[in-house]
Structures are given as structure tokens and as C-alpha cells.
mmCIF file of C-alpha atoms in Angstrom:
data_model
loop_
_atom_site.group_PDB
_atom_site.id
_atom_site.type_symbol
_atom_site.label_atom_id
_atom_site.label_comp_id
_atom_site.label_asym_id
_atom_site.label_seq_id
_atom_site.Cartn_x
_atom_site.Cartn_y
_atom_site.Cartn_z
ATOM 1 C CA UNK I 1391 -55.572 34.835 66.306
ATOM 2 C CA UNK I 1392 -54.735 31.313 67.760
ATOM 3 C CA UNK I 1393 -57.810 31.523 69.772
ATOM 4 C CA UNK I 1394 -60.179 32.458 67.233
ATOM 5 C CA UNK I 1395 -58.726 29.693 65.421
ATOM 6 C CA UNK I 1396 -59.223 27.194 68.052
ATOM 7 C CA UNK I 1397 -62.484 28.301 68.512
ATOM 8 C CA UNK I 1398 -63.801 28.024 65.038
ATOM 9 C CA UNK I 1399 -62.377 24.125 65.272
ATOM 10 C CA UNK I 1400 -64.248 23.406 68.104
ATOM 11 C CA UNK I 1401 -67.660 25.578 67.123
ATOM 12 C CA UNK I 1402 -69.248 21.965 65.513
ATOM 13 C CA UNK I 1403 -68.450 19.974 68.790
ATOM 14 C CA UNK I 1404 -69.638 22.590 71.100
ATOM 15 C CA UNK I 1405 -73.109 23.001 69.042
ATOM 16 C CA UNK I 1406 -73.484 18.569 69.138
ATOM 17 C CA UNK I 1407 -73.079 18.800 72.834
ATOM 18 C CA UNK I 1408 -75.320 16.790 74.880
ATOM 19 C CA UNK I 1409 -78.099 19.306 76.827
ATOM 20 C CA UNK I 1410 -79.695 16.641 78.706
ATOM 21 C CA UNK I 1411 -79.456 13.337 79.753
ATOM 22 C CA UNK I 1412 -82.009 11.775 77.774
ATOM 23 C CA UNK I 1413 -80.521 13.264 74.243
ATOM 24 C CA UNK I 1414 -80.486 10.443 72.299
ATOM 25 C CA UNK I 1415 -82.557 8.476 74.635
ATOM 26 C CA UNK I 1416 -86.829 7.349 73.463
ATOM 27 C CA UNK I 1417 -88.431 4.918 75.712
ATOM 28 C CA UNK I 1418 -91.462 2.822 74.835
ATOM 29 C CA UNK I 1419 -94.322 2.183 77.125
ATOM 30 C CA UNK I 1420 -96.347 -0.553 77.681
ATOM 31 C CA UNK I 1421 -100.338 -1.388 79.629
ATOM 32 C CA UNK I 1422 -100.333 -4.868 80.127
ATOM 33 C CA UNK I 1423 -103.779 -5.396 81.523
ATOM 34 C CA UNK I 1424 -106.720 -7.996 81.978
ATOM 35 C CA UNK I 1425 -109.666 -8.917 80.019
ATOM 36 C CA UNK I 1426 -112.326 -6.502 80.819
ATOM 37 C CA UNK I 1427 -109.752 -4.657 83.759
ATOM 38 C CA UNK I 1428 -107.655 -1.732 83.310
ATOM 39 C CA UNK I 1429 -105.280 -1.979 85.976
ATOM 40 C CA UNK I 1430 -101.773 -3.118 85.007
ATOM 41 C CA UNK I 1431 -100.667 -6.108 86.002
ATOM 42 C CA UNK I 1432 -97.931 -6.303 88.176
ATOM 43 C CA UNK I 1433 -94.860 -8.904 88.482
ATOM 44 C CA UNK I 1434 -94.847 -9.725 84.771
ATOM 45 C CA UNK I 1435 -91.794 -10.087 82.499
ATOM 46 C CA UNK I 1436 -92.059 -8.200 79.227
ATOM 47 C CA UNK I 1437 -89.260 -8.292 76.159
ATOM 48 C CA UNK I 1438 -88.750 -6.025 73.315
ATOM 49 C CA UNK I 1439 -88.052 -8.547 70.290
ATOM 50 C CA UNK I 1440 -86.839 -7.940 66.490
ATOM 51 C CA UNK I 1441 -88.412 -9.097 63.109
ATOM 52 C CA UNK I 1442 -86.914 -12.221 64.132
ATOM 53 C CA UNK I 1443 -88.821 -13.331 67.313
ATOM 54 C CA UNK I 1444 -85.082 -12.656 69.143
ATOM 55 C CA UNK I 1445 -84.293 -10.168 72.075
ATOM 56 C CA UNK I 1446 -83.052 -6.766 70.232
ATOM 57 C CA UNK I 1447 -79.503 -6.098 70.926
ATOM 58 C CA UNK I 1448 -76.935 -2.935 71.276
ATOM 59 C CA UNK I 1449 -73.506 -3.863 71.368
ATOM 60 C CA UNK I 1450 -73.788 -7.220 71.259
ATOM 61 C CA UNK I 1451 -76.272 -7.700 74.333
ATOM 62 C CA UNK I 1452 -79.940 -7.704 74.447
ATOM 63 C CA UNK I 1453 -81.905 -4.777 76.550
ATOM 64 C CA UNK I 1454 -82.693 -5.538 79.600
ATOM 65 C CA UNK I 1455 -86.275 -6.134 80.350
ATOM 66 C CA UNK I 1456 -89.387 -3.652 80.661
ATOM 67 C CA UNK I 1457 -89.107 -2.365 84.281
ATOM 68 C CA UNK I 1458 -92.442 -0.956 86.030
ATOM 69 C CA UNK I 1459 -92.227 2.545 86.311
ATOM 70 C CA UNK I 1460 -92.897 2.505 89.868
ATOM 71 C CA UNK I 1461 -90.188 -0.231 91.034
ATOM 72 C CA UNK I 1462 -87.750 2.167 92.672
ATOM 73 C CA UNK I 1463 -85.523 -0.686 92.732
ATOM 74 C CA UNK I 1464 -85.137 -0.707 88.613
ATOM 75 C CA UNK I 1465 -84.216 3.000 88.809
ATOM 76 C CA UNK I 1466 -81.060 1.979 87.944
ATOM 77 C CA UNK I 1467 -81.723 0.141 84.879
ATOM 78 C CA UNK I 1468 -79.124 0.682 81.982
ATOM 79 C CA UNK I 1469 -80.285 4.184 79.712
ATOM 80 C CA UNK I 1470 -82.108 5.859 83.134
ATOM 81 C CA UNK I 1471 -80.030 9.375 83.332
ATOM 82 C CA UNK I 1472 -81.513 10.811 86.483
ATOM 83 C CA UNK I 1473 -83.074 10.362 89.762
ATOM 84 C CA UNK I 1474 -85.543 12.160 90.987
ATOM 85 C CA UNK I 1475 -87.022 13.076 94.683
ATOM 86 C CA UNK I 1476 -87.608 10.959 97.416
ATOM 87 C CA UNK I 1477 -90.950 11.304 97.580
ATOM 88 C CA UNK I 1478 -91.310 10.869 93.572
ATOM 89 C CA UNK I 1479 -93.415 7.373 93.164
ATOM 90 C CA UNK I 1480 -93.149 7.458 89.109
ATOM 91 C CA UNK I 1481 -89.522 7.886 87.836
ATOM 92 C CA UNK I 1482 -91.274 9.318 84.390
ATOM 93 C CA UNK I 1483 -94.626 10.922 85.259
ATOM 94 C CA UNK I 1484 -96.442 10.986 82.027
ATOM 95 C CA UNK I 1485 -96.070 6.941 82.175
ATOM 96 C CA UNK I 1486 -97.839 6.400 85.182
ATOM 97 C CA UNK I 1487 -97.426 3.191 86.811
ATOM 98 C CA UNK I 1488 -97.337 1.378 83.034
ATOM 99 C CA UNK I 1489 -93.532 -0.850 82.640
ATOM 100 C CA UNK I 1490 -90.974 1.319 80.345
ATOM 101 C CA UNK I 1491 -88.201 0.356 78.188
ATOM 102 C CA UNK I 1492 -85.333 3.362 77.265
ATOM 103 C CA UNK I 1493 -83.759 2.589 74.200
ATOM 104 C CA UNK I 1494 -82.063 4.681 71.441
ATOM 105 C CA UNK I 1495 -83.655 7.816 69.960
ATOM 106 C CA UNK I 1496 -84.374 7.127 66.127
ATOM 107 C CA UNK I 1497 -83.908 2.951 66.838
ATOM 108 C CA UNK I 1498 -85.978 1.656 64.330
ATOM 109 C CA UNK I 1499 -88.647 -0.452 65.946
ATOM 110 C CA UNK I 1500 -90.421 -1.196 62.693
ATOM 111 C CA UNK I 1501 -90.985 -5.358 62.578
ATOM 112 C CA UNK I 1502 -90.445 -5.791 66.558
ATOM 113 C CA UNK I 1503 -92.730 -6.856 68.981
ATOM 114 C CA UNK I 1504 -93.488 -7.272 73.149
ATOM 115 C CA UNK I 1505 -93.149 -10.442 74.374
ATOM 116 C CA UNK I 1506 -95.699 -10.938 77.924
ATOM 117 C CA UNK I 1507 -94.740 -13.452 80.618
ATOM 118 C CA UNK I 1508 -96.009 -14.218 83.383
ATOM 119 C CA UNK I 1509 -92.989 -15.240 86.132
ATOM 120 C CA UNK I 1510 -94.883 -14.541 89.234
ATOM 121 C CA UNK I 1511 -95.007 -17.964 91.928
ATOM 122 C CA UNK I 1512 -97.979 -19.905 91.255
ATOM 123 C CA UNK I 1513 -100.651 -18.901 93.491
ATOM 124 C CA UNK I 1514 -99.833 -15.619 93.881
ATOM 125 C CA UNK I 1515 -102.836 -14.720 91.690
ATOM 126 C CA UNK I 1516 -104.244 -15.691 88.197
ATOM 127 C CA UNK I 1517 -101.938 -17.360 85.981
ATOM 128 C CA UNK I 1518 -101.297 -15.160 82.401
ATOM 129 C CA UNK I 1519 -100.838 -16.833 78.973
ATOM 130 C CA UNK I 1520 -97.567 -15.582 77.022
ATOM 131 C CA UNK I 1521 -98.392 -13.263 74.552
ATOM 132 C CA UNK I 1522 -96.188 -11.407 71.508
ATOM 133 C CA UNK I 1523 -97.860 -8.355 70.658
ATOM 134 C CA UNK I 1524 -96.617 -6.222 67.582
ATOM 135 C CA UNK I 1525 -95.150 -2.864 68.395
ATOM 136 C CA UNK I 1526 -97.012 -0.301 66.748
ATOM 137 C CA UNK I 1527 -94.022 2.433 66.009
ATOM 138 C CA UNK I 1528 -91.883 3.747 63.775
ATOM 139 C CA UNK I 1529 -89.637 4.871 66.306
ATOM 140 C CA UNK I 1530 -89.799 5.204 70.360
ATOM 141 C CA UNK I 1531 -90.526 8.765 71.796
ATOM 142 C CA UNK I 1532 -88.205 11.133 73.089
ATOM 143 C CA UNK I 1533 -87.433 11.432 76.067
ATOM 144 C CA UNK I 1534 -85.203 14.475 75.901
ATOM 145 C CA UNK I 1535 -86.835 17.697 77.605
ATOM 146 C CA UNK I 1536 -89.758 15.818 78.675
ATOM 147 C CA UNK I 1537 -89.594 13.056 80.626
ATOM 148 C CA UNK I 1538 -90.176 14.920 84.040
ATOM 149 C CA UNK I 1539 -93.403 15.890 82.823
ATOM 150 C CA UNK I 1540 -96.540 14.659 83.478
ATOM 151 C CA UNK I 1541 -97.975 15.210 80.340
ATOM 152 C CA UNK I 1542 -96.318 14.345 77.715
ATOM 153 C CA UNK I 1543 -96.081 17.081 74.839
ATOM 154 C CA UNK I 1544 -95.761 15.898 71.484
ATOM 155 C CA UNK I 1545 -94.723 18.340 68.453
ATOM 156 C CA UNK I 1546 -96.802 18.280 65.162
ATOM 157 C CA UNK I 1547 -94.537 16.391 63.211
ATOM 158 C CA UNK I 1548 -94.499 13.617 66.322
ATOM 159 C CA UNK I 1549 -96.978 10.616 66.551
ATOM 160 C CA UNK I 1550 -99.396 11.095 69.565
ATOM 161 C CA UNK I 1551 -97.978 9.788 72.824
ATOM 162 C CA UNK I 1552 -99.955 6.568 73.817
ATOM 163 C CA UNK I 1553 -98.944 3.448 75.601
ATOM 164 C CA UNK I 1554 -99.003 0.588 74.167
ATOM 165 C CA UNK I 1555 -102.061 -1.145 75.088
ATOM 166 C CA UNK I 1556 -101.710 -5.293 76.225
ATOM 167 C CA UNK I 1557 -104.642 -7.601 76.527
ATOM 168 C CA UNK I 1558 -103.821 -10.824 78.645
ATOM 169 C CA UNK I 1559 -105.748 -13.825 79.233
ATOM 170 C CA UNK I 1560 -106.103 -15.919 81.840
ATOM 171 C CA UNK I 1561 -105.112 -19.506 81.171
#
């Protein structure tokens, strides 16, 4: 009888369990790109602000910057749960070689914005003005179940997936 007891007292916590590592993880994903030139631009330094023009924060500390999805050596940026293959060039497939930001599933992103820098030497290429761009969603998407695929699958009641597409000018 003790056991059935027990049992019924843990039911709830066994049915919240985490199922994957990306549970309550969304990531947002961002084409910065040239006038005219589809390819993304590489060695750039990209922010995910708040209402207030200020890095967002969890616990006190801002996220880290967009990494480039194919910069093996971000792979271990905070919110990343897995690792795949060796021979894997895109740690999430369906985002190509855009730059990704994990954050919190359900964060309200409402009001913030991408801010674009260029950090790269000078003369290492054309020189990009800073841009803020505001992000277009509610909320990021989910990442939970899908983000080994490389199309991402989006549910009727979900917004399309779509990066978020970045203009930069030359200065």
C-alpha cells in the first residue's frame, strides 16, 4: 500500500520530467548578409537586446553572444545540450551556416532587438556599419524534438520557421 502511495506522490514529477535536452530550450536565428549578396557574413558580433537598448539577462548576466552555427569551437556555448558527429559541420541543421542564439522556451522577445557589429581587424575585408534590427517574434522556436533536423517542422498553431533576415552596409 506504501508503494502505491509513493507512487501516486511522485506521478506529477515523473510526468514534468525532462525528455530531451532542449525542453525548455528555443533558439533564434539570424542572416546577416550584404547589400545585394546572400552569403552570411562571417566574423561579426551580434547581441540580443531588450526594450531598453541593454543586453537581455538570465540570472543576473547577459547571454552570451550569437555564435555561427558552424564554429565548432562555440559548441560549447551556455544552453547547447548535445554534440553531435565528427563529421557534422552544422551543430543544428535546419540553421545552416546562419549565427544562433539558445535562449528560454516561452522568453518573451516582444520589444527586443539584434544588435550587428562588425569586430573583424581592419583589412580583413569590407568594413560593416552597426546596425539594431527589431526582432520580429513573439517568442523563439523550439528546439525540443527538432533541432537535429534539417528541416525544421513547425505545428499549426507555431509561426513559420524563418531566420531572421539582416541587411548590412558597407561604410
Amino acid at each position: 500500500m506504501r508503494c502505491i502511495g509513493t507512487l501516486l506522490f511522485l506521478l506529477p514529477y515523473a510526468l514534468a520530467a525532462q525528455h530531451c535536452g532542449y525542453d525548455g530550450a528555443a533558439i533564434i536565428v539570424v542572416h546577416p548578409h550584404g547589400m545585394g549578396d546572400s552569403t552570411v557574413i562571417g566574423g561579426l558580433r551580434i547581441t540580443l537586446l531588450d526594450s531598453n537598448n541593454v543586453p537581455v539577462t538570465y540570472s543576473g548576466r547577459p547571454y552570451e553572444p550569437f555564435f555561427r552555427n558552424t564554429d565548432r569551437g562555440s559548441w560549447d556555448a551556455p544552453g547547447v545540450n548535445h554534440r553531435p558527429g565528427r563529421d557534422v559541420d552544422h551543430l543544428y541543421p535546419f540553421a545552416q551556416d546562419n549565427y544562433v542564439l539558445v535562449v528560454d522556451r516561452g522568453m518573451d522577445l516582444r520589444g527586443c532587438s539584434v544588435l550587428v557589429q562588425d569586430e573583424r581587424p581592419w583589412g580583413s575585408g569590407p568594413v560593416f556599419r552597426q546596425v539594431v534590427v527589431p526582432v520580429d517574434l513573439e517568442v523563439g522556436y523550439s528546439l525540443c524534438g527538432r533541432y537535429d533536423d534539417l528541416v525544421y517542422r513547425t505545428y499549426p498553431e507555431e509561426r513559420p520557421y524563418a531566420a531572421l533576415d539582416i541587411t548590412v552596409f558597407q561604410r
